[in-house]
mmCIF file of C-alpha atoms in Angstrom:
data_model
loop_
_atom_site.group_PDB
_atom_site.id
_atom_site.type_symbol
_atom_site.label_atom_id
_atom_site.label_comp_id
_atom_site.label_asym_id
_atom_site.label_seq_id
_atom_site.Cartn_x
_atom_site.Cartn_y
_atom_site.Cartn_z
ATOM 1 C CA UNK T 1 111.298 108.504 106.662
ATOM 2 C CA UNK T 2 112.701 105.272 105.280
ATOM 3 C CA UNK T 3 113.249 103.553 108.621
ATOM 4 C CA UNK T 4 110.284 104.766 110.660
ATOM 5 C CA UNK T 5 107.436 102.236 110.548
ATOM 6 C CA UNK T 6 104.852 104.663 111.952
ATOM 7 C CA UNK T 7 105.608 107.322 109.343
ATOM 8 C CA UNK T 8 105.665 104.698 106.582
ATOM 9 C CA UNK T 9 102.211 103.460 107.624
ATOM 10 C CA UNK T 10 100.957 107.051 107.704
ATOM 11 C CA UNK T 11 102.115 107.560 104.129
ATOM 12 C CA UNK T 12 100.355 104.351 103.132
ATOM 13 C CA UNK T 13 97.104 105.391 104.874
ATOM 14 C CA UNK T 14 94.969 105.731 101.692
ATOM 15 C CA UNK T 15 95.884 102.208 100.585
ATOM 16 C CA UNK T 16 95.332 100.795 104.081
ATOM 17 C CA UNK T 17 91.894 102.411 104.321
ATOM 18 C CA UNK T 18 90.832 100.737 101.089
ATOM 19 C CA UNK T 19 92.351 97.377 102.044
ATOM 20 C CA UNK T 20 90.980 97.229 105.597
ATOM 21 C CA UNK T 21 87.569 98.365 104.346
ATOM 22 C CA UNK T 22 87.514 95.595 101.735
ATOM 23 C CA UNK T 23 88.448 93.029 104.388
ATOM 24 C CA UNK T 24 85.688 94.357 106.664
ATOM 25 C CA UNK T 25 83.036 94.112 103.963
ATOM 26 C CA UNK T 26 84.090 90.562 103.129
ATOM 27 C CA UNK T 27 83.909 89.528 106.786
ATOM 28 C CA UNK T 28 80.484 91.124 107.307
ATOM 29 C CA UNK T 29 79.116 89.438 104.186
ATOM 30 C CA UNK T 30 80.516 86.077 105.288
ATOM 31 C CA UNK T 31 79.213 86.286 108.876
ATOM 32 C CA UNK T 32 76.107 88.513 108.851
ATOM 33 C CA UNK T 33 74.913 88.280 105.223
ATOM 34 C CA UNK T 34 72.549 91.275 105.275
ATOM 35 C CA UNK T 35 69.681 90.847 102.763
ATOM 36 C CA UNK T 36 70.072 94.373 101.391
ATOM 37 C CA UNK T 37 73.411 94.536 99.576
ATOM 38 C CA UNK T 38 72.936 98.256 98.950
ATOM 39 C CA UNK T 39 74.492 98.929 102.336
ATOM 40 C CA UNK T 40 77.786 97.603 100.979
ATOM 41 C CA UNK T 41 77.646 100.043 98.077
ATOM 42 C CA UNK T 42 77.162 102.969 100.484
ATOM 43 C CA UNK T 43 79.982 101.727 102.718
ATOM 44 C CA UNK T 44 82.285 101.191 99.725
ATOM 45 C CA UNK T 45 81.609 104.691 98.402
ATOM 46 C CA UNK T 46 82.352 106.142 101.844
ATOM 47 C CA UNK T 47 85.610 104.200 102.052
ATOM 48 C CA UNK T 48 86.717 105.410 98.630
ATOM 49 C CA UNK T 49 85.841 108.972 99.624
ATOM 50 C CA UNK T 50 87.801 108.755 102.891
ATOM 51 C CA UNK T 51 90.767 107.264 101.034
ATOM 52 C CA UNK T 52 90.639 110.123 98.524
ATOM 53 C CA UNK T 53 90.594 112.678 101.356
ATOM 54 C CA UNK T 54 93.581 110.949 102.957
ATOM 55 C CA UNK T 55 95.395 111.084 99.613
ATOM 56 C CA UNK T 56 94.769 114.807 99.271
ATOM 57 C CA UNK T 57 95.911 115.292 102.873
ATOM 58 C CA UNK T 58 99.228 113.592 102.104
ATOM 59 C CA UNK T 59 100.106 115.858 99.193
ATOM 60 C CA UNK T 60 101.752 118.619 101.295
ATOM 61 C CA UNK T 61 103.856 115.948 103.050
ATOM 62 C CA UNK T 62 105.444 114.560 99.875
ATOM 63 C CA UNK T 63 107.011 117.709 98.466
ATOM 64 C CA UNK T 64 109.797 116.779 97.843
ATOM 65 C CA UNK T 65 109.213 113.076 97.212
ATOM 66 C CA UNK T 66 109.445 110.701 100.177
ATOM 67 C CA UNK T 67 110.310 107.004 100.257
ATOM 68 C CA UNK T 68 108.801 104.508 102.681
ATOM 69 C CA UNK T 69 109.283 100.863 103.651
ATOM 70 C CA UNK T 70 112.996 100.909 102.824
ATOM 71 C CA UNK T 71 112.445 102.316 99.342
ATOM 72 C CA UNK T 72 109.708 99.879 98.304
ATOM 73 C CA UNK T 73 107.270 102.752 97.731
ATOM 74 C CA UNK T 74 107.909 106.341 96.686
ATOM 75 C CA UNK T 75 105.365 109.017 97.504
ATOM 76 C CA UNK T 76 105.249 112.114 95.317
ATOM 77 C CA UNK T 77 102.655 114.370 93.724
ATOM 78 C CA UNK T 78 102.682 112.298 90.554
ATOM 79 C CA UNK T 79 101.939 109.013 92.311
ATOM 80 C CA UNK T 80 99.262 110.525 94.548
ATOM 81 C CA UNK T 81 97.584 112.075 91.515
ATOM 82 C CA UNK T 82 97.308 108.628 89.962
ATOM 83 C CA UNK T 83 95.898 107.338 93.238
ATOM 84 C CA UNK T 84 93.154 109.955 93.003
ATOM 85 C CA UNK T 85 92.399 108.939 89.408
ATOM 86 C CA UNK T 86 92.175 105.293 90.515
ATOM 87 C CA UNK T 87 89.852 106.176 93.398
ATOM 88 C CA UNK T 88 87.674 108.281 91.117
ATOM 89 C CA UNK T 89 87.339 105.383 88.665
ATOM 90 C CA UNK T 90 86.498 103.036 91.530
ATOM 91 C CA UNK T 91 83.937 105.480 92.905
ATOM 92 C CA UNK T 92 82.023 105.714 89.636
ATOM 93 C CA UNK T 93 82.243 101.953 89.077
ATOM 94 C CA UNK T 94 80.663 101.320 92.474
ATOM 95 C CA UNK T 95 78.111 104.057 91.920
ATOM 96 C CA UNK T 96 76.694 102.717 88.656
ATOM 97 C CA UNK T 97 77.138 98.970 89.116
ATOM 98 C CA UNK T 98 74.477 98.239 91.767
ATOM 99 C CA UNK T 99 71.496 98.464 89.393
ATOM 100 C CA UNK T 100 73.358 96.473 86.752
ATOM 101 C CA UNK T 101 74.076 93.706 89.242
ATOM 102 C CA UNK T 102 70.396 93.639 90.170
ATOM 103 C CA UNK T 103 69.504 93.187 86.504
ATOM 104 C CA UNK T 104 71.957 90.291 86.248
ATOM 105 C CA UNK T 105 70.623 88.748 89.435
ATOM 106 C CA UNK T 106 74.019 88.939 91.133
ATOM 107 C CA UNK T 107 73.326 89.835 94.755
ATOM 108 C CA UNK T 108 76.517 89.132 96.675
ATOM 109 C CA UNK T 109 78.343 91.578 98.909
ATOM 110 C CA UNK T 110 81.757 90.210 97.951
ATOM 111 C CA UNK T 111 81.479 92.159 94.691
ATOM 112 C CA UNK T 112 82.122 95.418 96.525
ATOM 113 C CA UNK T 113 85.059 93.957 98.450
ATOM 114 C CA UNK T 114 86.598 92.698 95.205
ATOM 115 C CA UNK T 115 86.285 96.109 93.564
ATOM 116 C CA UNK T 116 87.984 97.681 96.581
ATOM 117 C CA UNK T 117 90.784 95.103 96.458
ATOM 118 C CA UNK T 118 91.283 95.926 92.774
ATOM 119 C CA UNK T 119 91.414 99.642 93.581
ATOM 120 C CA UNK T 120 93.866 98.901 96.400
ATOM 121 C CA UNK T 121 96.186 97.094 93.990
ATOM 122 C CA UNK T 122 96.103 99.989 91.539
ATOM 123 C CA UNK T 123 96.720 102.494 94.347
ATOM 124 C CA UNK T 124 99.764 100.542 95.460
ATOM 125 C CA UNK T 125 101.105 100.233 91.920
ATOM 126 C CA UNK T 126 100.962 104.003 91.421
ATOM 127 C CA UNK T 127 103.464 104.551 94.255
ATOM 128 C CA UNK T 128 105.665 101.471 93.795
ATOM 129 C CA UNK T 129 109.377 102.053 93.377
ATOM 130 C CA UNK T 130 110.483 98.428 93.342
ATOM 131 C CA UNK T 131 109.754 95.659 90.861
ATOM 132 C CA UNK T 132 108.646 93.269 93.609
ATOM 133 C CA UNK T 133 106.132 95.826 94.867
ATOM 134 C CA UNK T 134 104.889 96.299 91.306
ATOM 135 C CA UNK T 135 104.415 92.545 91.038
ATOM 136 C CA UNK T 136 102.613 92.351 94.390
ATOM 137 C CA UNK T 137 100.238 95.198 93.569
ATOM 138 C CA UNK T 138 99.601 93.776 90.095
ATOM 139 C CA UNK T 139 98.648 90.418 91.616
ATOM 140 C CA UNK T 140 96.307 92.022 94.166
ATOM 141 C CA UNK T 141 94.526 93.787 91.338
ATOM 142 C CA UNK T 142 94.571 90.818 88.941
ATOM 143 C CA UNK T 143 93.197 88.246 91.375
ATOM 144 C CA UNK T 144 90.262 90.557 92.064
ATOM 145 C CA UNK T 145 89.650 90.857 88.332
ATOM 146 C CA UNK T 146 89.730 87.069 87.858
ATOM 147 C CA UNK T 147 86.991 86.615 90.437
ATOM 148 C CA UNK T 148 84.936 89.527 89.130
ATOM 149 C CA UNK T 149 84.962 88.003 85.653
ATOM 150 C CA UNK T 150 83.496 84.777 87.032
ATOM 151 C CA UNK T 151 81.197 86.381 89.595
ATOM 152 C CA UNK T 152 78.019 85.227 87.819
ATOM 153 C CA UNK T 153 78.574 81.606 88.793
ATOM 154 C CA UNK T 154 75.389 80.292 87.174
ATOM 155 C CA UNK T 155 76.533 81.578 83.760
ATOM 156 C CA UNK T 156 78.984 79.244 82.021
ATOM 157 C CA UNK T 157 80.360 82.096 79.887
ATOM 158 C CA UNK T 158 81.168 84.124 83.000
ATOM 159 C CA UNK T 159 82.971 81.191 84.608
ATOM 160 C CA UNK T 160 84.826 80.476 81.358
ATOM 161 C CA UNK T 161 85.982 84.087 81.054
ATOM 162 C CA UNK T 162 87.286 84.054 84.622
ATOM 163 C CA UNK T 163 89.149 80.785 84.059
ATOM 164 C CA UNK T 164 90.708 81.951 80.780
ATOM 165 C CA UNK T 165 91.741 85.262 82.356
ATOM 166 C CA UNK T 166 93.309 83.324 85.244
ATOM 167 C CA UNK T 167 95.345 81.104 82.883
ATOM 168 C CA UNK T 168 96.486 84.106 80.853
ATOM 169 C CA UNK T 169 97.391 86.009 84.021
ATOM 170 C CA UNK T 170 99.336 83.054 85.422
ATOM 171 C CA UNK T 171 101.488 82.857 82.268
ATOM 172 C CA UNK T 172 101.983 86.631 82.259
ATOM 173 C CA UNK T 173 103.011 86.611 85.936
ATOM 174 C CA UNK T 174 105.520 83.852 85.303
ATOM 175 C CA UNK T 175 107.074 85.706 82.374
ATOM 176 C CA UNK T 176 107.193 88.918 84.407
ATOM 177 C CA UNK T 177 108.963 87.186 87.309
ATOM 178 C CA UNK T 178 111.412 85.661 84.840
ATOM 179 C CA UNK T 179 112.239 89.155 83.551
ATOM 180 C CA UNK T 180 112.570 90.501 87.103
ATOM 181 C CA UNK T 181 115.019 87.679 87.872
ATOM 182 C CA UNK T 182 117.159 88.690 84.887
ATOM 183 C CA UNK T 183 117.151 92.339 85.970
ATOM 184 C CA UNK T 184 118.075 91.385 89.531
ATOM 185 C CA UNK T 185 120.883 89.204 88.250
ATOM 186 C CA UNK T 186 122.263 92.079 86.194
ATOM 187 C CA UNK T 187 121.906 94.900 88.726
ATOM 188 C CA UNK T 188 121.760 93.158 92.105
ATOM 189 C CA UNK T 189 118.577 95.056 92.929
ATOM 190 C CA UNK T 190 114.910 95.333 92.020
ATOM 191 C CA UNK T 191 114.700 98.988 93.043
ATOM 192 C CA UNK T 192 113.923 101.433 90.239
ATOM 193 C CA UNK T 193 116.660 103.860 91.329
ATOM 194 C CA UNK T 194 119.364 101.181 91.257
ATOM 195 C CA UNK T 195 118.127 99.919 87.896
ATOM 196 C CA UNK T 196 118.158 103.442 86.438
ATOM 197 C CA UNK T 197 121.743 103.925 87.680
ATOM 198 C CA UNK T 198 122.747 100.669 86.001
ATOM 199 C CA UNK T 199 121.164 101.814 82.749
ATOM 200 C CA UNK T 200 122.773 105.267 83.012
ATOM 201 C CA UNK T 201 126.221 103.756 83.483
ATOM 202 C CA UNK T 202 126.159 102.712 79.832
ATOM 203 C CA UNK T 203 127.591 99.278 80.505
ATOM 204 C CA UNK T 204 126.195 96.630 78.192
ATOM 205 C CA UNK T 205 124.638 93.734 80.065
ATOM 206 C CA UNK T 206 122.854 90.922 78.284
ATOM 207 C CA UNK T 207 120.825 89.941 81.345
ATOM 208 C CA UNK T 208 119.593 93.510 81.790
ATOM 209 C CA UNK T 209 118.586 93.788 78.147
ATOM 210 C CA UNK T 210 116.767 90.449 78.219
ATOM 211 C CA UNK T 211 114.964 91.384 81.457
#
């Protein structure tokens, strides 16, 4: 299943549902701007539910584990279980946050898209089998969190928290990429399987240890 794009996309269906849904909500909010933002909560909850059903539907297909996108992601029961946990957390966050946002006076539909993007990043991280895919999924999640921290734009503390989180995340991303570069230099790969083989070989490598 490594080389078949259609089968790879099928395995990634739960993540794609969340991602496309988040994009759709963002576009509708930007173009239509419905006055009642509650419709976005209902739509977001439905999307999370459909993604969870797709995840459950994939479980019989990944026994034994299956790789997709040339080994960038690895689908197994363990990873899909974490996807379900992520979706459950996202579901309850969306369920209880609407009234809280009303109390804060934050009435923007992008909130729901950002939560879905964060969930999408965590879904992707749970099935990543390559350091570059881990980095990509971490950034998708982190950027959503930066914006969510600063979502109350009229509050200086909210904006400050988002800015500080962004600076901290930028430094952390740089250090992480630096470590990935060391590991790639030592093993010639960013794939978890190749890295584990390099570690199992028992050969001492300074670059690998530093990374």
